[in-house]
PDB file of C-alpha atoms in Angstrom:
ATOM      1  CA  UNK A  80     -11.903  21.287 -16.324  1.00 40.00           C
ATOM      2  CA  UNK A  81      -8.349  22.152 -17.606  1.00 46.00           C
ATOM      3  CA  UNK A  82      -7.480  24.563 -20.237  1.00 44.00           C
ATOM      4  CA  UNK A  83      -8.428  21.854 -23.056  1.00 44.00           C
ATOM      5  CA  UNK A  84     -11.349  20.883 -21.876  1.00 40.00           C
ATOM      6  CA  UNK A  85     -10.492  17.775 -20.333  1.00 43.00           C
ATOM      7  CA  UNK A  86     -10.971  16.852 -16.326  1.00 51.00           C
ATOM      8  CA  UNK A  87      -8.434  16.981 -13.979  1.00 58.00           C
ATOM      9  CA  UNK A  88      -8.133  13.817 -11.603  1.00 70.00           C
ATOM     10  CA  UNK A  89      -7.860  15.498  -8.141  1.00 91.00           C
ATOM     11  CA  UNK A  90      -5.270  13.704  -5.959  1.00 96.00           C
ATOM     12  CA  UNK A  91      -5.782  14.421  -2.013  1.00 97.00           C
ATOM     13  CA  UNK A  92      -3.168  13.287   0.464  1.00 98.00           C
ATOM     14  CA  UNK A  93      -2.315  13.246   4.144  1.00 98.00           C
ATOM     15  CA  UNK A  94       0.499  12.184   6.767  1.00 98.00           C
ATOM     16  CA  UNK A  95      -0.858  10.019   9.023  1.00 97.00           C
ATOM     17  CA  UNK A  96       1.806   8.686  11.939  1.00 97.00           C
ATOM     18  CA  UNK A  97       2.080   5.303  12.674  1.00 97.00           C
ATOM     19  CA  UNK A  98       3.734   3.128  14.726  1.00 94.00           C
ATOM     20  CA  UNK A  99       6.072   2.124  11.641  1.00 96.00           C
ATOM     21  CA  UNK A 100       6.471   5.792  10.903  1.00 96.00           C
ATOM     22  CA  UNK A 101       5.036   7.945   8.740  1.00 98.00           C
ATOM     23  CA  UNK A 102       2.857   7.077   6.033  1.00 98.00           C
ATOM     24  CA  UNK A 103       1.498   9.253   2.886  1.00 98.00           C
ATOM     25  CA  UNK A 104      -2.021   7.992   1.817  1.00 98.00           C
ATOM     26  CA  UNK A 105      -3.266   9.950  -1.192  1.00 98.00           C
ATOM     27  CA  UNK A 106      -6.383   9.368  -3.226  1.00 98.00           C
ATOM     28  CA  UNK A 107      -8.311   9.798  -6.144  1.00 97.00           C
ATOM     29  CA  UNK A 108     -12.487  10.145  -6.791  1.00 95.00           C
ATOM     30  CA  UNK A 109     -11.547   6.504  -7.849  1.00 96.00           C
ATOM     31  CA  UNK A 110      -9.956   4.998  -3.875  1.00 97.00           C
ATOM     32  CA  UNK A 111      -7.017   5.188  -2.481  1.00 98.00           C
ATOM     33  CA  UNK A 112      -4.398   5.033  -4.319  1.00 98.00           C
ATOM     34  CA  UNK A 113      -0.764   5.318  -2.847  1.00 98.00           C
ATOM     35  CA  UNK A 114       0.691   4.469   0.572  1.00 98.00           C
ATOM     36  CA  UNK A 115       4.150   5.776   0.863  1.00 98.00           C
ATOM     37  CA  UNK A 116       6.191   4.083   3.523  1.00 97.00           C
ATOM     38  CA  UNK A 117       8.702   6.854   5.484  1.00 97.00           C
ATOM     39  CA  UNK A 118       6.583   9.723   4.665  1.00 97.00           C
ATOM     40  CA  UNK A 119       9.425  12.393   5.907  1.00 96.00           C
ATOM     41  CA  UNK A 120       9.411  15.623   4.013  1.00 97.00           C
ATOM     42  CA  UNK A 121      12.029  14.523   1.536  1.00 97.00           C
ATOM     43  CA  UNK A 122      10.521  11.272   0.783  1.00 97.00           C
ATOM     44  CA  UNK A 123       7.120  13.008   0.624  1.00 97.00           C
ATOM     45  CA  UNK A 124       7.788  15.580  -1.582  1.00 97.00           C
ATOM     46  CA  UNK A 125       9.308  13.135  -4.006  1.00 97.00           C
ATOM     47  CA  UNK A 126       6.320  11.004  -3.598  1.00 97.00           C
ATOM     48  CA  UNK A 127       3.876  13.600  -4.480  1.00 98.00           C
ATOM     49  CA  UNK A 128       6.228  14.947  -7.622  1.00 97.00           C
ATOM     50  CA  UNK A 129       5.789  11.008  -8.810  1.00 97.00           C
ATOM     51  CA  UNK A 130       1.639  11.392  -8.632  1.00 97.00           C
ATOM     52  CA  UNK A 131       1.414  14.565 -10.238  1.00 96.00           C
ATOM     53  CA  UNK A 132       3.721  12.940 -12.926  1.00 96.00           C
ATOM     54  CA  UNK A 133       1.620   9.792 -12.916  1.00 95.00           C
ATOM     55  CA  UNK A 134      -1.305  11.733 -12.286  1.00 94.00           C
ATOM     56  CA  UNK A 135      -1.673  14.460 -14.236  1.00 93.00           C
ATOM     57  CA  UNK A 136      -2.423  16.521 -11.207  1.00 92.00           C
ATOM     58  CA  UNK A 137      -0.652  18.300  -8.919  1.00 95.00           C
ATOM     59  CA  UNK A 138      -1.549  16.381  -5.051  1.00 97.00           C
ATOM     60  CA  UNK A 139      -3.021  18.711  -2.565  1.00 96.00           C
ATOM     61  CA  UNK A 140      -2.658  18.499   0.972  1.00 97.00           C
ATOM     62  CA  UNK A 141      -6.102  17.504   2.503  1.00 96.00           C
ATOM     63  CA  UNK A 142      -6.116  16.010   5.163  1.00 94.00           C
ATOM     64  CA  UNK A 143      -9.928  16.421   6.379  1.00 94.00           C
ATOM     65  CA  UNK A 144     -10.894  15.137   2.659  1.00 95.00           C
ATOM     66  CA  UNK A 145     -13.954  12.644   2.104  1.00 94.00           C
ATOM     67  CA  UNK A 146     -12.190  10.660  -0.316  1.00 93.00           C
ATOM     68  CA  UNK A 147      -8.986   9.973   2.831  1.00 97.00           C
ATOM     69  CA  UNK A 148     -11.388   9.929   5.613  1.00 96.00           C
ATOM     70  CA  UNK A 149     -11.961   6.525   5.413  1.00 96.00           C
ATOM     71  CA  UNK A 150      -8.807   5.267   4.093  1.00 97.00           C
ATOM     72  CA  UNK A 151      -7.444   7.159   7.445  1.00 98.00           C
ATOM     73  CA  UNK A 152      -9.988   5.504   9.912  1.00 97.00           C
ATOM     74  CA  UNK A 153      -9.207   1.873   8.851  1.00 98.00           C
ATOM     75  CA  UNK A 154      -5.750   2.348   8.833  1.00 98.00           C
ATOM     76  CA  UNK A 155      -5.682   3.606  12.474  1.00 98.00           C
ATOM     77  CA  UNK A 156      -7.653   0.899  13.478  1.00 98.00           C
ATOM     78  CA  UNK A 157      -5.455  -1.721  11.635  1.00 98.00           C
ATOM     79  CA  UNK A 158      -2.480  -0.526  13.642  1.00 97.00           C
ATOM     80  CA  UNK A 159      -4.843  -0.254  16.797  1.00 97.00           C
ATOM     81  CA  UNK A 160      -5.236  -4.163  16.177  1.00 95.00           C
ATOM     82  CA  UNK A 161      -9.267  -3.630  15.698  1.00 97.00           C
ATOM     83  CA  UNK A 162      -9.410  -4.172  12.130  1.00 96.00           C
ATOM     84  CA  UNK A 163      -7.872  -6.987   9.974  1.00 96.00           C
ATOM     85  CA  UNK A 164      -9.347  -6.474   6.403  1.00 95.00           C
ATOM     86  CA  UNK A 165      -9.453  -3.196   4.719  1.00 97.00           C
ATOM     87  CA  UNK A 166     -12.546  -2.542   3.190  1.00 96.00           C
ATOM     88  CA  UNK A 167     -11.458   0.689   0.984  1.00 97.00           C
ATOM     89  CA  UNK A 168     -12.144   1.424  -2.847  1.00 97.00           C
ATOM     90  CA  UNK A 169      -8.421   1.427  -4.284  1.00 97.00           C
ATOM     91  CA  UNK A 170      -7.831   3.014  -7.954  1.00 97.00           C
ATOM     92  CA  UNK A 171      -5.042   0.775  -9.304  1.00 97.00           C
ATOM     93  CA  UNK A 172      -4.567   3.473 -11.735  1.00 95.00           C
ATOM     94  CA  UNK A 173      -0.323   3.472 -10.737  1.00 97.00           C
ATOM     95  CA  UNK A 174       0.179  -0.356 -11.830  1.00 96.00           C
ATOM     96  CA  UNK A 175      -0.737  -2.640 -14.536  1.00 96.00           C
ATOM     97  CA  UNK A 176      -0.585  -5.784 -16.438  1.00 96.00           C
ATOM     98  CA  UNK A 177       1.412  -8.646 -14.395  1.00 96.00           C
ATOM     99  CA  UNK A 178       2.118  -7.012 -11.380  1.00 97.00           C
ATOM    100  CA  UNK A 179      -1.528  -5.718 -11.068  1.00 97.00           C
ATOM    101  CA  UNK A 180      -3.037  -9.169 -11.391  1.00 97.00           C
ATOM    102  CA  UNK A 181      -0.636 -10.516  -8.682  1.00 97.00           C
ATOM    103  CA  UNK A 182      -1.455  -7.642  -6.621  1.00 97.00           C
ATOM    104  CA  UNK A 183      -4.663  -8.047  -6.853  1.00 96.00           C
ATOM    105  CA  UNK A 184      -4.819 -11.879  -5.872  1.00 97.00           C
ATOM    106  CA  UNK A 185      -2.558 -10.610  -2.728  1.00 97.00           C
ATOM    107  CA  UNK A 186      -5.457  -8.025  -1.506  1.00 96.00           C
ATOM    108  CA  UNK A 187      -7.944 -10.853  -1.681  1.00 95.00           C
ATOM    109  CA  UNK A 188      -6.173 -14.350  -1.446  1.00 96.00           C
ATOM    110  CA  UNK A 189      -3.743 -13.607   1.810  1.00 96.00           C
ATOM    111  CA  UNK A 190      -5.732 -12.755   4.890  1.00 97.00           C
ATOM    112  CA  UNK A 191      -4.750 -10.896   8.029  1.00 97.00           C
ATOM    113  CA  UNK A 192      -2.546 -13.145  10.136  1.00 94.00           C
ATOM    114  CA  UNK A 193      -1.225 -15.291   6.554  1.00 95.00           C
ATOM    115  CA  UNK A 194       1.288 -15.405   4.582  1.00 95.00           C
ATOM    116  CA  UNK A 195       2.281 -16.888   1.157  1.00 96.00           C
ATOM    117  CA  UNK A 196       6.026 -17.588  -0.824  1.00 95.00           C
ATOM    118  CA  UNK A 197       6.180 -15.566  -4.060  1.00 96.00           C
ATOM    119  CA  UNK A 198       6.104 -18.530  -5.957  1.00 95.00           C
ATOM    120  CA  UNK A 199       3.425 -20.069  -4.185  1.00 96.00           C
ATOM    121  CA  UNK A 200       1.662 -16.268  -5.531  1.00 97.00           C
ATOM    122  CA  UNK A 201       2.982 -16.749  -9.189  1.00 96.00           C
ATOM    123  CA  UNK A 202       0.968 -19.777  -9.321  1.00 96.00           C
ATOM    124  CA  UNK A 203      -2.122 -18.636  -7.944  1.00 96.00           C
ATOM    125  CA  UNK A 204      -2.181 -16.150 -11.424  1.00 96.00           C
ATOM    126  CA  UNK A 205      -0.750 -18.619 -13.491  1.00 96.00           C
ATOM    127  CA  UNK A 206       2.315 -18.240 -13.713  1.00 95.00           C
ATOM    128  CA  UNK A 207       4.300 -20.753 -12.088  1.00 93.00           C
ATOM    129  CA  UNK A 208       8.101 -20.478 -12.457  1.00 92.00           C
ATOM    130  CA  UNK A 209       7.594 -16.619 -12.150  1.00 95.00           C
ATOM    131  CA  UNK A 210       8.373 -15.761  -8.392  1.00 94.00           C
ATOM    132  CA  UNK A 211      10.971 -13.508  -9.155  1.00 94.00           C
ATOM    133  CA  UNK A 212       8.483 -11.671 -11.337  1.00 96.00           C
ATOM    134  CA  UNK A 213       6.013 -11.581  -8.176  1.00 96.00           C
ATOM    135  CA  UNK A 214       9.328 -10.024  -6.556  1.00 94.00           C
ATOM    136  CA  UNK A 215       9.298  -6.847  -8.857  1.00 94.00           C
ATOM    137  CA  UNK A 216       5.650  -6.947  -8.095  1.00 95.00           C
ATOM    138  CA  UNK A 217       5.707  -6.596  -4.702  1.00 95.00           C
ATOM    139  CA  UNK A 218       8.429  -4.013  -5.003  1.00 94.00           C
ATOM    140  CA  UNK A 219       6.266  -1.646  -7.223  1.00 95.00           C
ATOM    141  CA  UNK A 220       3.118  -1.917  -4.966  1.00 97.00           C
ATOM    142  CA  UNK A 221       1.676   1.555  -4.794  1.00 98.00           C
ATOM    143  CA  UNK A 222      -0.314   0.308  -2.031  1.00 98.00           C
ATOM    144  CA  UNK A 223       1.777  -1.187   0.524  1.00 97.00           C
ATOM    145  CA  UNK A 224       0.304  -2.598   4.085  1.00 97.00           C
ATOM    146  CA  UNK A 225      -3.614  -2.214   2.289  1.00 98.00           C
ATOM    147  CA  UNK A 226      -2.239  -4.587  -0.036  1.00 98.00           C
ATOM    148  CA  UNK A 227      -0.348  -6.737   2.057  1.00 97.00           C
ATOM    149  CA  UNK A 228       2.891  -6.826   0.479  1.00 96.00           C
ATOM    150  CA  UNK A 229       4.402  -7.514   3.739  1.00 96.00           C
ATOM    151  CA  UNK A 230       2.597 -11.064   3.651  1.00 96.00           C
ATOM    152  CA  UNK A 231       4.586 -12.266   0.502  1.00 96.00           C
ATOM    153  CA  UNK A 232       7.934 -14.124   1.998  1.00 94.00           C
ATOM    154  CA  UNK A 233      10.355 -16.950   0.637  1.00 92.00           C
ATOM    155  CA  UNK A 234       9.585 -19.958   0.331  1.00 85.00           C
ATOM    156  CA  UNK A 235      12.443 -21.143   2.505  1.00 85.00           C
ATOM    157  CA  UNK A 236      10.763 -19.799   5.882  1.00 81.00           C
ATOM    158  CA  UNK A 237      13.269 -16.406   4.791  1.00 87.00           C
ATOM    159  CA  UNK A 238      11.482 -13.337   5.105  1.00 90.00           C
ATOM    160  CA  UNK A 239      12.141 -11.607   1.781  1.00 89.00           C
ATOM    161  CA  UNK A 240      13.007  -8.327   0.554  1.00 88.00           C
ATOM    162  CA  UNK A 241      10.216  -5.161   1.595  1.00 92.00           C
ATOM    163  CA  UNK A 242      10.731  -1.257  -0.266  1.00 89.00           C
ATOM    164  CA  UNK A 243       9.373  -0.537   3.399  1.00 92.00           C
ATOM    165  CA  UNK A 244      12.721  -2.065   4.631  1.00 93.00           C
ATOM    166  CA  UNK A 245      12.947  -5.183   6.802  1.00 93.00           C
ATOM    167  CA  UNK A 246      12.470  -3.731  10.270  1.00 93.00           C
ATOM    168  CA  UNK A 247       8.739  -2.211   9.302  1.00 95.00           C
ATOM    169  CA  UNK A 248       7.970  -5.753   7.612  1.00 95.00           C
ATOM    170  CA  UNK A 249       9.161  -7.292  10.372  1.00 93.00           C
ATOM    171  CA  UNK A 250       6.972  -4.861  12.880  1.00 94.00           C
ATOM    172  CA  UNK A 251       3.336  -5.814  10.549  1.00 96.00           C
ATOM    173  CA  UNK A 252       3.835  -9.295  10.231  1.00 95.00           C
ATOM    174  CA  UNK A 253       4.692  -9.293  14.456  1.00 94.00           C
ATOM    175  CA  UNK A 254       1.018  -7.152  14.459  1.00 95.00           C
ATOM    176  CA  UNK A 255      -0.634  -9.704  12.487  1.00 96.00           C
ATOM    177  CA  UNK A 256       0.883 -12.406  14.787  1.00 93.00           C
ATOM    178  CA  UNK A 257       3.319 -14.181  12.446  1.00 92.00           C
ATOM    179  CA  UNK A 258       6.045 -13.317  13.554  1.00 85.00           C
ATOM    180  CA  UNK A 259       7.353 -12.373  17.537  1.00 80.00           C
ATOM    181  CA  UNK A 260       6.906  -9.007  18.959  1.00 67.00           C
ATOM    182  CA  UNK A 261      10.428  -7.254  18.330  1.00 61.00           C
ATOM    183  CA  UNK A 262      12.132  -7.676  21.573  1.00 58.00           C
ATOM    184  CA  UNK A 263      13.301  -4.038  21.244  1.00 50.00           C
TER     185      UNK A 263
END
């Protein structure tokens, strides 16, 4: 408990290198609940300012934690190519409204290996007409790769924007076999 009384949400986090860099995975009792893409000291330490903002709570370094130790195993194995779905409690605690319900239909409506135009997205929530809405979604997705943002592309057979930047969505969607491997 903090000085009034009231508990503090404990925020855990860890670097965990990947083969599209560095990634910050931090988490609550409640899941996981950021993935920060390019996890290099600056980047990190303005992540972490952002949660304990958010949060409430300043982020502590843990990277032996129960509550990342799973979040860490299945997203090794994702990148290992031995897992396709991510089975992981996630507290969606950093988004809300719109771009939480489109989110959500992405984590369970575009498998491993798929993908979907954001427009084609907007009107799996209801909201056709809105794919530039489903656009500022994507971009404010606290929970990039375990909710495949990287799936989401243009209608037109065009890729799409990615906050990861277009090489790493590139590099997933060659994992996941929709696109070729980078030739270098």
């Amino acid at each position: 408990m903090d000085s009034d009384g009231q508990y503090e949400q404990q925020v855990v986090w860890a670097v965990l290198g990947t083969e599209i860099g560095p990634l910050l995975l931090a988490a609550t009792h409640e899941g996981l609940v950021n993935v920060v893409f390019h996890a290099t000291d600056p980047v990190r330490d303005k992540a972490l300012g952002r949660l304990a903002s958010r949060l409430g709570s300043e982020p502590v370094e843990a990277p032996d934690s129960p509550l990342l130790a799973e979040a860490i195993r299945q997203v090794r194995a994702y990148f290992a190519g031995e897992r396709r779905d991510f089975e992981l409690p996630l507290d969606w605690s950093l988004i809300s409204g719109f771009n939480r319900q489109v989110l959500r239909e992405l984590a369970v409506g575009v498998p491993y290996g798929a993908v979907v135009g954001y427009g084609d997205l907007a009107g799996r929530v209801g909201q056709p007409g809105a794919a530039q809405a489903v656009g500022t979604a994507m971009g404010s997705n606290p929970l990039p790769v375990v909710v495949p943002c990287h799936r989401v592309v243009e209608s037109d057979g065009g890729i799409g924007g990615f906050g990861g930047g277009l090489e790493t969505k590139r590099k997933l969607l060659a994992l996941e076999g929709v696109l070729p491997e980078p030739l270098f």
